[in-house]
Coordinates of C-alpha atoms and ligand atoms in Angstrom, one line a residue:
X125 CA 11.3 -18.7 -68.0
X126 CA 14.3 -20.6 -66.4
X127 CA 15.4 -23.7 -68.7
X128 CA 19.2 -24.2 -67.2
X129 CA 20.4 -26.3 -63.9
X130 CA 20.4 -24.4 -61.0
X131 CA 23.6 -25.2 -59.1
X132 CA 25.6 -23.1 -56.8
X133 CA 23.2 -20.0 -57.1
X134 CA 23.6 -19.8 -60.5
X135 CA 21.7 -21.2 -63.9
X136 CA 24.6 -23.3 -65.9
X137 CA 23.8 -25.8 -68.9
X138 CA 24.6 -29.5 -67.8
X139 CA 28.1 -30.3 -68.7
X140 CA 26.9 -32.5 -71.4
X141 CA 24.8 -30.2 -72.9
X142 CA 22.0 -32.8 -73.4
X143 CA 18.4 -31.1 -73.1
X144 CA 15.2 -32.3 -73.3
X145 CA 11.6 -30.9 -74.4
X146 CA 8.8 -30.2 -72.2
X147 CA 5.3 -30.7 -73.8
X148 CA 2.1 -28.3 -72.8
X149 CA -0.3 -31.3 -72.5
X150 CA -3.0 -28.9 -74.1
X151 CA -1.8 -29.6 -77.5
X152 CA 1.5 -31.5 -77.3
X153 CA 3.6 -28.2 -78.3
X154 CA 7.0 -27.9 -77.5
X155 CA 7.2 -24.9 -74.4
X156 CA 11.2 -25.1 -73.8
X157 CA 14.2 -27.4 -74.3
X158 CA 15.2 -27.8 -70.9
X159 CA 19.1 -28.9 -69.2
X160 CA 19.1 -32.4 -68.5
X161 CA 21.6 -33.4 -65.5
X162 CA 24.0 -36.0 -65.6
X163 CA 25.7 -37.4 -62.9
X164 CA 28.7 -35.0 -63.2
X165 CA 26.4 -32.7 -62.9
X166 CA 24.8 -34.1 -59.6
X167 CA 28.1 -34.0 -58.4
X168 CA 28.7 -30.4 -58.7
X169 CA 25.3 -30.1 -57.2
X170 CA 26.2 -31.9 -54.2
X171 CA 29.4 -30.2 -53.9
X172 CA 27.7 -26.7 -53.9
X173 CA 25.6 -27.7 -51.7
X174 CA 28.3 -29.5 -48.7
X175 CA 30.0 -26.4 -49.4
X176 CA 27.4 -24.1 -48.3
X177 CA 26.0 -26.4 -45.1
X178 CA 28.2 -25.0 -42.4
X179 CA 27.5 -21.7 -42.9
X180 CA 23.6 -22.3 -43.6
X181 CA 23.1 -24.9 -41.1
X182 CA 25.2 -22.0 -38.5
X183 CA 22.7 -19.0 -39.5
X184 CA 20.7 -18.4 -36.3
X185 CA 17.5 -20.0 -37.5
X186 CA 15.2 -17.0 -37.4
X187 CA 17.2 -15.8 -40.2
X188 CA 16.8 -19.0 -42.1
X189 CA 13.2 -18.5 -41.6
X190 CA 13.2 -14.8 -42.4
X191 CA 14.7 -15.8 -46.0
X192 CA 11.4 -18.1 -46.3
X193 CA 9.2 -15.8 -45.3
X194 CA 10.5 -13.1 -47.9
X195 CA 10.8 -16.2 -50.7
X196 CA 6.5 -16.5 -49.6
X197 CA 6.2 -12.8 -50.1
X198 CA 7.7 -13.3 -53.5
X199 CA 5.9 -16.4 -54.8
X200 CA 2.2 -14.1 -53.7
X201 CA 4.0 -11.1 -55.8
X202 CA 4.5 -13.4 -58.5
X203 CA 1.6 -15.7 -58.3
X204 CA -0.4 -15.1 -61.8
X205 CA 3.0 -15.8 -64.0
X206 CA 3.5 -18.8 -61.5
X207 CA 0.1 -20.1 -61.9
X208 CA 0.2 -19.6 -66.1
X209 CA 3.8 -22.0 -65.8
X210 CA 2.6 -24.6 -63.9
X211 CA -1.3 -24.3 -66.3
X212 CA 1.2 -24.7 -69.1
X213 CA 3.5 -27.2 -67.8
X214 CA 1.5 -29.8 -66.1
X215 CA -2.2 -28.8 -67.6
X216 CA -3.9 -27.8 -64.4
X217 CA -6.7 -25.6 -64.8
X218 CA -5.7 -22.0 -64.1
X219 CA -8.5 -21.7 -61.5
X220 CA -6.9 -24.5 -59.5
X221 CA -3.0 -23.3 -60.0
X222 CA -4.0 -19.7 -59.3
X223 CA -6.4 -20.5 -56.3
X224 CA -4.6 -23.7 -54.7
X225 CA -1.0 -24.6 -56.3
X226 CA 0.0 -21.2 -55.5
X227 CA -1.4 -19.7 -52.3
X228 CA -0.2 -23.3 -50.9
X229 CA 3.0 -23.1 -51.9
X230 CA 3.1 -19.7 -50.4
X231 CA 1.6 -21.0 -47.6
X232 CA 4.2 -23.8 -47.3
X233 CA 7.1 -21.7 -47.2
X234 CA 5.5 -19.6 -45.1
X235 CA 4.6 -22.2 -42.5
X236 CA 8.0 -23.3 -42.4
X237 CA 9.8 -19.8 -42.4
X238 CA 7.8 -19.5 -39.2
X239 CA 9.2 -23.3 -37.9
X240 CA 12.6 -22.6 -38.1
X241 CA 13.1 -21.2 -34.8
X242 CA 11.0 -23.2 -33.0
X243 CA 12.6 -26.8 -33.1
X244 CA 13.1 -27.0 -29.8
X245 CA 15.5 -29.8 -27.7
X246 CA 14.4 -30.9 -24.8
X247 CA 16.1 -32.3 -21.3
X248 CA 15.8 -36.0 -20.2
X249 CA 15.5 -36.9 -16.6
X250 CA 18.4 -39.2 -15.6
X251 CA 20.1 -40.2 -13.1
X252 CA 21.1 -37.7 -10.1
X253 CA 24.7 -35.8 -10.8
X254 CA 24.1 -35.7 -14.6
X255 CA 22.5 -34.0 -17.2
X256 CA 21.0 -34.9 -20.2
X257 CA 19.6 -32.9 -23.1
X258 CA 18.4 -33.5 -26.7
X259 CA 19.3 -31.0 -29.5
X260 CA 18.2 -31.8 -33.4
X261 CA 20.6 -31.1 -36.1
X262 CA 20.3 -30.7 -39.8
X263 CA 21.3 -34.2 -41.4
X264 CA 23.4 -32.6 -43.8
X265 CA 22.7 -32.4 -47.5
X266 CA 19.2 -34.1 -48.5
X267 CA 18.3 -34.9 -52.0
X268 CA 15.1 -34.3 -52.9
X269 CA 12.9 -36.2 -56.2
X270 CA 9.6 -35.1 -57.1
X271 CA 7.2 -36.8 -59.5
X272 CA 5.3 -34.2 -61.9
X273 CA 1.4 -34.3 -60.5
X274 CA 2.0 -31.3 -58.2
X275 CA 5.2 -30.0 -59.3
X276 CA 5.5 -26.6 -57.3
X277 CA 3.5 -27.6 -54.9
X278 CA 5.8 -30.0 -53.8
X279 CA 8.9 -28.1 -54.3
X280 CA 7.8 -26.1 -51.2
X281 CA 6.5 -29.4 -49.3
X282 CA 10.1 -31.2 -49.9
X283 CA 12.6 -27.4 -49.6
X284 CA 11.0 -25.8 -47.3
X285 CA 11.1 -28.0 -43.7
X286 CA 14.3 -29.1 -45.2
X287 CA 15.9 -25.2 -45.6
X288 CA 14.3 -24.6 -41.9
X289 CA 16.0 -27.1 -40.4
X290 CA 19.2 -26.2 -41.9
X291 CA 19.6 -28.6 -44.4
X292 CA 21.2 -28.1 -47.8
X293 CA 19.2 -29.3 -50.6
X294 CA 19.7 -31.1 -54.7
X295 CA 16.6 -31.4 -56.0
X296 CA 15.2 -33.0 -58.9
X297 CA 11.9 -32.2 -60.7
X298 CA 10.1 -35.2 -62.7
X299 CA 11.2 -34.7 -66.4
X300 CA 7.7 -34.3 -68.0
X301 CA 7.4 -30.9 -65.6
X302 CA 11.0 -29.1 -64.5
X303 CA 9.6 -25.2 -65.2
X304 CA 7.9 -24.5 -61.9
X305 CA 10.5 -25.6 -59.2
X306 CA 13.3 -23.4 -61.7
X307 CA 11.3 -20.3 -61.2
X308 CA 10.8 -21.3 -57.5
X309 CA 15.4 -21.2 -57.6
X310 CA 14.8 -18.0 -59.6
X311 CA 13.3 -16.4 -56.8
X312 CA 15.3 -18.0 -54.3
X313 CA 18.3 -16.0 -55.7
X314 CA 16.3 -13.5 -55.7
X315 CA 14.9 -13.0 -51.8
X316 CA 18.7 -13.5 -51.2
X317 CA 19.5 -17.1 -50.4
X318 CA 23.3 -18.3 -50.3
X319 CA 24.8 -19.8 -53.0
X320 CA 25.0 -23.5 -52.9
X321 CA 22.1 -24.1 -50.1
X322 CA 19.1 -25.5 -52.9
X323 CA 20.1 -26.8 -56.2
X324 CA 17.5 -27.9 -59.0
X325 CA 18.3 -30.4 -61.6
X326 CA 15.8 -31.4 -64.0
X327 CA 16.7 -34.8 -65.3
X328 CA 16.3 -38.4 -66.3
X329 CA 15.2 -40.6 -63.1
X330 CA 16.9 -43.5 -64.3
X331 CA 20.1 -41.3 -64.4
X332 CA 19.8 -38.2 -62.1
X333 CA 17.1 -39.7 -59.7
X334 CA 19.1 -42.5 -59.5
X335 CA 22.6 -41.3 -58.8
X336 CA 20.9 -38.5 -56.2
X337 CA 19.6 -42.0 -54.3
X338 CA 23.1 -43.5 -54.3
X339 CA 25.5 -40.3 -54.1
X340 CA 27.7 -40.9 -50.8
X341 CA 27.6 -37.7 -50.0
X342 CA 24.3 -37.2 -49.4
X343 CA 22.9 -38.0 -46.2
X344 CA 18.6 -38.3 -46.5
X345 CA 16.9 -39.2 -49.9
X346 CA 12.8 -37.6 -49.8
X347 CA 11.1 -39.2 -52.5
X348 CA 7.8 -38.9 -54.2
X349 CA 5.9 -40.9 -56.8
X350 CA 5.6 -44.4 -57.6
X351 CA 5.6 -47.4 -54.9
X352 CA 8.1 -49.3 -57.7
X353 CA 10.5 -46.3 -57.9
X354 CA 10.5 -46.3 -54.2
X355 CA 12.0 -49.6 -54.0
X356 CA 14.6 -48.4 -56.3
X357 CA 15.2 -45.4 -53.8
X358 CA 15.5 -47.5 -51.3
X359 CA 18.0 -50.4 -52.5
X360 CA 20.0 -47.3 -54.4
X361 CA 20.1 -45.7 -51.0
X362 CA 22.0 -48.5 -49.1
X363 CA 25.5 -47.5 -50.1
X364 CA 25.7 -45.0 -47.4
X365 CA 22.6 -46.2 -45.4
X366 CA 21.3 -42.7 -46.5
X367 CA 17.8 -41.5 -44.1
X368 CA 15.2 -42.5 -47.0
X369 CA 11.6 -40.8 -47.0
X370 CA 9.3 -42.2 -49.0
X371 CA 5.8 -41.0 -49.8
X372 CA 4.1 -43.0 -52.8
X373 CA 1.2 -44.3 -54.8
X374 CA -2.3 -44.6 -53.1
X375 CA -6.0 -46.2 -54.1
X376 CA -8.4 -43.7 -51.8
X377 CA -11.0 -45.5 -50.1
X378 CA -14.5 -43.2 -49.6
X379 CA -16.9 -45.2 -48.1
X380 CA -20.2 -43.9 -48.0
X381 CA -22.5 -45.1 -45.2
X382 CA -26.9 -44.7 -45.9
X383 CA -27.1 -41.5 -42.9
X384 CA -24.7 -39.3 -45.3
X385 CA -25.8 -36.2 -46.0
X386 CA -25.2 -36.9 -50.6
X387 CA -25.1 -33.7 -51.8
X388 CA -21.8 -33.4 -49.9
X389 CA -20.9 -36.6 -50.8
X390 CA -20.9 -35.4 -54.6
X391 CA -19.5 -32.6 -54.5
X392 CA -16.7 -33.5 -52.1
X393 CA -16.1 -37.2 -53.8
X394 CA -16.0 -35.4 -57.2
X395 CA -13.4 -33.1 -56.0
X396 CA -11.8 -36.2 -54.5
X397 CA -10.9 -37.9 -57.5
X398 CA -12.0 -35.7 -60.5
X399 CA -9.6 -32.2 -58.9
X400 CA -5.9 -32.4 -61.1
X401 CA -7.8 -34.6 -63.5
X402 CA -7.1 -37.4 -60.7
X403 CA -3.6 -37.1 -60.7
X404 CA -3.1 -37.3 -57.1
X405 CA -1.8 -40.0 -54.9
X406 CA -4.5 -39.1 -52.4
X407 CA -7.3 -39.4 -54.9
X408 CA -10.6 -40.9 -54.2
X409 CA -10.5 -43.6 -56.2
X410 CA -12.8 -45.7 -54.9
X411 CA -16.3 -44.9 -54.2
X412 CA -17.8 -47.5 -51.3
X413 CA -21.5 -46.8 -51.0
X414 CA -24.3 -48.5 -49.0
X415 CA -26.8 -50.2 -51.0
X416 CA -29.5 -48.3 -49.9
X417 CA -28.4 -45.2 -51.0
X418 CA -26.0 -46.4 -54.0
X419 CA -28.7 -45.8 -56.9
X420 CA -29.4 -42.4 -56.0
X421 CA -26.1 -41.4 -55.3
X422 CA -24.7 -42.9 -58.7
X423 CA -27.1 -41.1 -60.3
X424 CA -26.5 -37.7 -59.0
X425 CA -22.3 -38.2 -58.8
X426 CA -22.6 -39.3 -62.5
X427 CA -24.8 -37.1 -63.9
X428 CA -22.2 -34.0 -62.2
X429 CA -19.3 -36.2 -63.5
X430 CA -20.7 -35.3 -66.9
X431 CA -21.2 -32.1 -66.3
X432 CA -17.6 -31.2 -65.8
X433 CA -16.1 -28.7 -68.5
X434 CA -13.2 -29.5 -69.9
X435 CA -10.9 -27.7 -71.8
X436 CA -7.9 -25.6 -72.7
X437 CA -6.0 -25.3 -68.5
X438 CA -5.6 -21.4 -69.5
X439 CA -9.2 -20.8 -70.4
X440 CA -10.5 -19.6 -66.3
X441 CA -14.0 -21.4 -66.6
X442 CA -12.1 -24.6 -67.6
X443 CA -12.7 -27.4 -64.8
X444 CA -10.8 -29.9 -65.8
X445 CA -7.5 -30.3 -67.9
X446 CA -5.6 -32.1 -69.7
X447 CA -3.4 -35.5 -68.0
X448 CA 0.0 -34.3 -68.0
X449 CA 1.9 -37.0 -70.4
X450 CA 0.3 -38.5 -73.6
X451 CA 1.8 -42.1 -72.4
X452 CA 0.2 -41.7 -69.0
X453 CA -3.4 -41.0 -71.2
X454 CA -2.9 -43.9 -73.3
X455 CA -2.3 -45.3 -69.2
X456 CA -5.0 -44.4 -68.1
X457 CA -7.5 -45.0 -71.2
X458 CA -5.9 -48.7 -71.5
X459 CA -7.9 -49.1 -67.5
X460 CA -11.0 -49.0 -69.1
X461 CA -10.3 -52.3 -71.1
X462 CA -8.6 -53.5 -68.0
X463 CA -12.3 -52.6 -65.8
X464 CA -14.1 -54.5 -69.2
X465 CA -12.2 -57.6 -69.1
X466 CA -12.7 -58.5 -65.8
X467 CA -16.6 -57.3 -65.5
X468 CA -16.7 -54.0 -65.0
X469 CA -19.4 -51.2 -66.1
X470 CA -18.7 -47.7 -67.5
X471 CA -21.5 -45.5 -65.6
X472 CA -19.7 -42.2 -67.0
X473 CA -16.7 -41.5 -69.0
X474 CA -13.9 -43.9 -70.4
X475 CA -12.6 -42.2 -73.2
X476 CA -11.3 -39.0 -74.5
X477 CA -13.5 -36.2 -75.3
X478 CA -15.5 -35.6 -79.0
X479 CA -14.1 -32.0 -79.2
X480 CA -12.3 -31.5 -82.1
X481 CA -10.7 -28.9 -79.8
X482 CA -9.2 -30.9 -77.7
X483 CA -7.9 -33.5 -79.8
X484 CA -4.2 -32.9 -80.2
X485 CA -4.2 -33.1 -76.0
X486 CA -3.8 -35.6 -73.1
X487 CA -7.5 -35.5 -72.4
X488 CA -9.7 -37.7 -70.7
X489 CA -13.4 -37.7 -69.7
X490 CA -14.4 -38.3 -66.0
X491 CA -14.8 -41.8 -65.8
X492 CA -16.8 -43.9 -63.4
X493 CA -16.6 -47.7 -63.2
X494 CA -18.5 -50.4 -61.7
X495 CA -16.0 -53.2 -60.3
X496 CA -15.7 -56.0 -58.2
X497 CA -13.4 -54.4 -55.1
X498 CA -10.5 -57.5 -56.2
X499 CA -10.6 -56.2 -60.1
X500 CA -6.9 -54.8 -61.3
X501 CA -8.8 -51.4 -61.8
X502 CA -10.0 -51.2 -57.9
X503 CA -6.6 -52.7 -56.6
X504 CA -4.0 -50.4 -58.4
X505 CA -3.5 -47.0 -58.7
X506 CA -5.1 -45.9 -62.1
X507 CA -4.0 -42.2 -61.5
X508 CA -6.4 -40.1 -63.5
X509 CA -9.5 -39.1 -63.7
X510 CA -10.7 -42.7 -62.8
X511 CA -12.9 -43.9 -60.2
X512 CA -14.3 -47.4 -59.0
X513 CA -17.4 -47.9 -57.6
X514 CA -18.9 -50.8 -55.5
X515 CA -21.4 -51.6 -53.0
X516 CA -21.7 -52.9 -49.7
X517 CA -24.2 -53.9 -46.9
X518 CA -22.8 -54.1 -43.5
X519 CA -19.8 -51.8 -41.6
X520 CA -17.6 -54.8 -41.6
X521 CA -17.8 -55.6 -45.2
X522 CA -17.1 -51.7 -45.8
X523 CA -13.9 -51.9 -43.6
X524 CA -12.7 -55.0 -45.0
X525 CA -13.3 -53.3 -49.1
X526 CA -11.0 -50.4 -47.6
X527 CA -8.5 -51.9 -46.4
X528 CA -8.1 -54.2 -48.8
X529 CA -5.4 -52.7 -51.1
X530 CA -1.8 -52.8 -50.6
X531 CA -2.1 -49.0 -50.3
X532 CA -2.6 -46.6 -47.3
X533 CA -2.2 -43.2 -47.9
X534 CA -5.6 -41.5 -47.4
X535 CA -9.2 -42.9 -46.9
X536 CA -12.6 -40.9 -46.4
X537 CA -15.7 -42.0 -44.9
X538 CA -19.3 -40.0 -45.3
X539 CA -21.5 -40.5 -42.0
X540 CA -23.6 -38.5 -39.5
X541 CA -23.1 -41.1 -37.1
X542 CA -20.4 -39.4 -34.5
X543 CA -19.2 -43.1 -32.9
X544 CA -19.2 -44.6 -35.9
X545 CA -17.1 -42.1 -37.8
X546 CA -14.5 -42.3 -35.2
X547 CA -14.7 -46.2 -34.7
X548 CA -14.3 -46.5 -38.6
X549 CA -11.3 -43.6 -38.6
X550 CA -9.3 -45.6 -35.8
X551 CA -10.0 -49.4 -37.8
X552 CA -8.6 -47.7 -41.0
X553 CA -4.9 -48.8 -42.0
X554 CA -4.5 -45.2 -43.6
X555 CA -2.2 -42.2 -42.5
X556 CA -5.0 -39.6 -43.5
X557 CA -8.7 -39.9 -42.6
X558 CA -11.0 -37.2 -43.7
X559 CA -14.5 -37.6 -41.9
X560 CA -17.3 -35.5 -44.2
X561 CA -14.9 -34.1 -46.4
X562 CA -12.1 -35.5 -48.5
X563 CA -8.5 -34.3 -49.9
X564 CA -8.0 -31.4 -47.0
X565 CA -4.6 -30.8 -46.4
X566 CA -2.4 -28.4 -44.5
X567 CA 1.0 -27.2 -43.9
X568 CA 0.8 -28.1 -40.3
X569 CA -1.2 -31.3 -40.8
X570 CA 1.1 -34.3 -40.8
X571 CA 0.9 -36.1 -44.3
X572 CA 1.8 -39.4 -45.2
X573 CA 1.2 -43.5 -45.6
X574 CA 1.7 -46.9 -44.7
X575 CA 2.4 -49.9 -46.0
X576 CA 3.2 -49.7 -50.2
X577 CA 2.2 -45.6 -49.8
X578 CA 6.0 -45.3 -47.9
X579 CA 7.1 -44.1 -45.0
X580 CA 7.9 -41.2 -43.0
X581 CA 5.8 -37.6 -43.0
X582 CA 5.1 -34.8 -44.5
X583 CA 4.4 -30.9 -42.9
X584 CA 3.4 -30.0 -39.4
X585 CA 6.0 -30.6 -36.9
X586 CA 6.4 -34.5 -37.7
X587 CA 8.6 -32.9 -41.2
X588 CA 10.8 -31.5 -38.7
X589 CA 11.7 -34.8 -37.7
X590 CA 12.3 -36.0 -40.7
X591 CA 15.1 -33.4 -41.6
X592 CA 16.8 -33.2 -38.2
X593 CA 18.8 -36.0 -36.3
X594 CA 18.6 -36.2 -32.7
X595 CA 21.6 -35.8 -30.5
X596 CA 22.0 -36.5 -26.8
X597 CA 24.0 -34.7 -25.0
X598 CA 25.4 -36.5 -21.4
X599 CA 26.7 -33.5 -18.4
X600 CA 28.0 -34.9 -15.3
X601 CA 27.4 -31.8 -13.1
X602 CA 28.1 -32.9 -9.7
X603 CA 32.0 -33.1 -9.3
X604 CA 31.7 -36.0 -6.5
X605 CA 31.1 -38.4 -9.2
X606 CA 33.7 -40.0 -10.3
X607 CA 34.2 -40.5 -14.5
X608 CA 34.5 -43.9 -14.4
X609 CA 32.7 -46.8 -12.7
X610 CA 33.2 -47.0 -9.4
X611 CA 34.7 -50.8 -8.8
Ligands
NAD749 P1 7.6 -41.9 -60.7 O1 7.9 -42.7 -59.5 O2 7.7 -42.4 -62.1 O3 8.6 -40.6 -60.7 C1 8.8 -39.8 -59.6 C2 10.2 -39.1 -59.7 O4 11.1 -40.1 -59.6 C3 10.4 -38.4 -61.0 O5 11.2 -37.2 -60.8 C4 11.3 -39.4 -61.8 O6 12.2 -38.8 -62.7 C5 12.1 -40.0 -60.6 N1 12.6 -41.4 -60.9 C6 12.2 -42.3 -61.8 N2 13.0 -43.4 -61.8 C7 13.9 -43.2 -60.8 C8 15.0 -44.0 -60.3 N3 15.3 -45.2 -60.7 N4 15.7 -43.4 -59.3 C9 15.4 -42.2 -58.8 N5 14.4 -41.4 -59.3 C10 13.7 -41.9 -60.3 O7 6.2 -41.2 -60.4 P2 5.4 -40.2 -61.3 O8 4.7 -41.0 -62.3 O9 6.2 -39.0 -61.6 O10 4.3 -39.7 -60.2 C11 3.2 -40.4 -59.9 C12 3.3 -41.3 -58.7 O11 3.7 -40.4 -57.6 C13 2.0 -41.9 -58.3 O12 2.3 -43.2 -57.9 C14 1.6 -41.1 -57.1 O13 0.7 -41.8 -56.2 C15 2.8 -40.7 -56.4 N6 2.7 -39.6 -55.6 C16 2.7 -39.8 -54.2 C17 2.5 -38.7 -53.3 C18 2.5 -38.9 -51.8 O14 2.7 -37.9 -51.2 N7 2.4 -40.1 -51.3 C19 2.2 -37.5 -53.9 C20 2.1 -37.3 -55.3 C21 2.4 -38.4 -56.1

């Protein structure tokens, strides 16, 4: 287990020598003290890092994308220790690290290993006598900060488009989870990657986060986590005028209309918002159901809700783990007050479990609330194993509940209606729409938000963009024109 910075290829202590303890959510333990950067130490990161971008960004691409491909060989070769470090670190169930977190963060490297030779320029038609053609370049180094609900996933979602495009990178993991993304630099080394080109510091946000944000030497800021951090990232990031990225909080609408076919309506809204004990900025947290059909389907989505097993992440028939922080239990425990105060029904859920088991641990039942779509706890992002439900009667009133948060990161709808699934997808202010299912992603599927769920995307070729500046080239290639304007 790596606990140290990783900077310049190599695993140092911060100059300070200020660590910090990361918690297995299970039971509160202690796993590891861990190296907590400073901003001298951000500064060495960065410096590795500018010094290792002319050669890395100069690499004929294919061999930037071979060194991904070999890193995905080594993450599959490696996946059960992965899967136990992220069970322990974050409190995943060991089912979902070693059958999703993983193979997708194989997959993610993999996808992009087989990108990096295929960001192609293009040629613009002009004027006759000149030519004009498009290349994209690496911006240059990127800083990268991660929040701690997916922790290695999203180590390959932020590095890997990044390394393809031929960008150095400083990342930092969130504090509560640094363990994963440190074995991902272990490998790294390992497959053969320069020194210098990725560099992980686990930190403080307020400190580290901060001063990756502001550093003036680094040229694009990704971000991932909270809509009020974001604005942080973004006034930080002004010093410079740094390329910002920011993809943040969500509040999942999943309208239900009275065709849908329920059964996959509870199963898939159950993974929706009950899969990483709900700890997912695209989680379904808000059940919109017909009134036709809402009294059957509550009673069939609740009665699975309490049929959930919970327990110890490492235990494989576990289905559901602990949160990841003690505070953000107490969070998320302090929204069922929040749901009572302003009217709201507990159907299922809405406090910890009984087991004596399970006591010393950041756990929380599957909960299931009745609410009024303007109550706090169907407006902002609750961000556990929390859902709201409410009820509606005509399409219009459905659209309206949906779109009705500041949010717009993903939105499902359940219908065997073919125009109306479509109509609904195009009239929802979302930048995901799942039609029958809910929570699909892919590394080649663009990912991302409007409004207070940020800006910019995630995988597919729309990433690509993101990491790479245009450049356009001008050519005069007819020699009769003159280089100046004729007068
Ligand atoms: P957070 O915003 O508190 O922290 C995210 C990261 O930012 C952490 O690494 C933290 O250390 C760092 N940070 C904190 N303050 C900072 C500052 N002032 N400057 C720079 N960095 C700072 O979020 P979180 O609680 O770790 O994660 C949960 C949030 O992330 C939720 O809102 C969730 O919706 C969001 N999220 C969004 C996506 C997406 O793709 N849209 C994906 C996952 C999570």
């Amino acid at each position: 287990m790596q606990t140290q910075l990783f900077i310049d290829g190599r695993f140092v202590p911060a100059l300070s020598g200020a660590t910090l303890a990361t918690l297995n959510p299970h039971d509160n333990s202690e796993i590891a003290q861990v190296s907590m950067a400073g901003r001298e130490d951000v500064d060495r990161a960065v410096a590795a890092a500018k010094k290792a971008f002319p050669a890395w960004s100069a690499m004929a691409a294919a061999d930037r994308g071979r060194l991904l491909l070999k890193l995905a060989d080594a993450i599959e070769a490696n996946a059960d220790a992965l899967a136990r470090l992220e069970s322990l670190d974050t409190g995943h169930p060991i089912r979902d690290t070693r059958n999703l977190d993983v193979p997708r963060t194989a997959a993610t490297f993999r996808y992009f290993g087989g990108m990096a030779d295929k960001v192609e320029g293009s040629v613009i038609p002009v004027e006759a006598g000149f030519l004009n053609y498009l290349t994209r370049e690496p911006v240059g180094v990127v800083g990268q900060v991660v929040p701690w609900n997916f922790p290695l996933m999203f180590t390959s979602w932020k590095m890997a488009p990044a390394l393809a495009a031929g960008n150095c990178v400083v990342m930092k993991p969130a504090e509560l989870t640094p363990l994963s993304s440190l074995a991902i630099a272990a490998l790294m080394a390992e497959v053969g990657f320069p020194a210098g080109v990725v560099n992980v510091l686990p930190g403080l946000g307020h400190v580290a986060g901060q001063y990756i944000a502001e550093h003036p030497e680094i040229s694009k800021v990704a971000f991932t986590g909270s809509t009020a951090v974001g604005r942080k990232i973004v006034q930080a990031s002004s010093g410079n005028l740094k390329k910002v990225q920011l993809e943040l909080g969500g509040k999942g609408a999943n309208i239900v209309y009275g065709d849908a076919n329920l059964d996959a309506v509870v199963q898939g809204s159950a993974f929706g918002i009950f899969h990483n004990q709900g700890q997912a900025c695209i989680a379904a947290s808000r059940l919109i159901v017909h009134e036709s059909i809402a009294d059957d389907l509550l009673e069939r989505f609740t009665s699975l809700a309490r049929s959930i097993r919970i327990g110890d992440p490492l235990d494989p028939s576990t289905e559901m783990g602990p949160l990841t922080s003690q505070m953000h239990r107490d969070r998320v425990l302090s929204y069922v007050d929040v749901a009572r105060e302003q009217g709201g029904r507990v159907l299922a859920g809405g406090k910890a479990p009984d087991a004596a088991a399970l006591a010393k641990g950041c756990y929380v039942e599957p909960t299931i609330v009745q609410a009024k779509p303007t109550d706090r706890v169907a407006q902002e992002e609750v961000f556990g194993p929390f859902v709201t439900v409410s009820t509606f009667r005509t399409d219009e009133e459905a659209l309206a509940i949906a779109n009705g948060t500041e949010y717009g990161l993903g939105a499902g709808l359940w219908t065997r209606d073919l125009q109306r699934a479509h109509l609904v997808a195009r009239q929802l202010r979302s930048g995901m729409v799942w039609i029958n299912c809910y929570k699909r992603v892919s590394p080649a599927s663009p990912f991302g938000g409007v409004g207070a769920s940020g800006y910019g995307r995630e995988m597919g070729f729309e990433v690509m963009r993101e990491y790479t500046q245009p450049k356009s080239v001008w050519v005069n290639v007819d020699a009769n024109i003159p280089p100046y304007y004729p007068r």
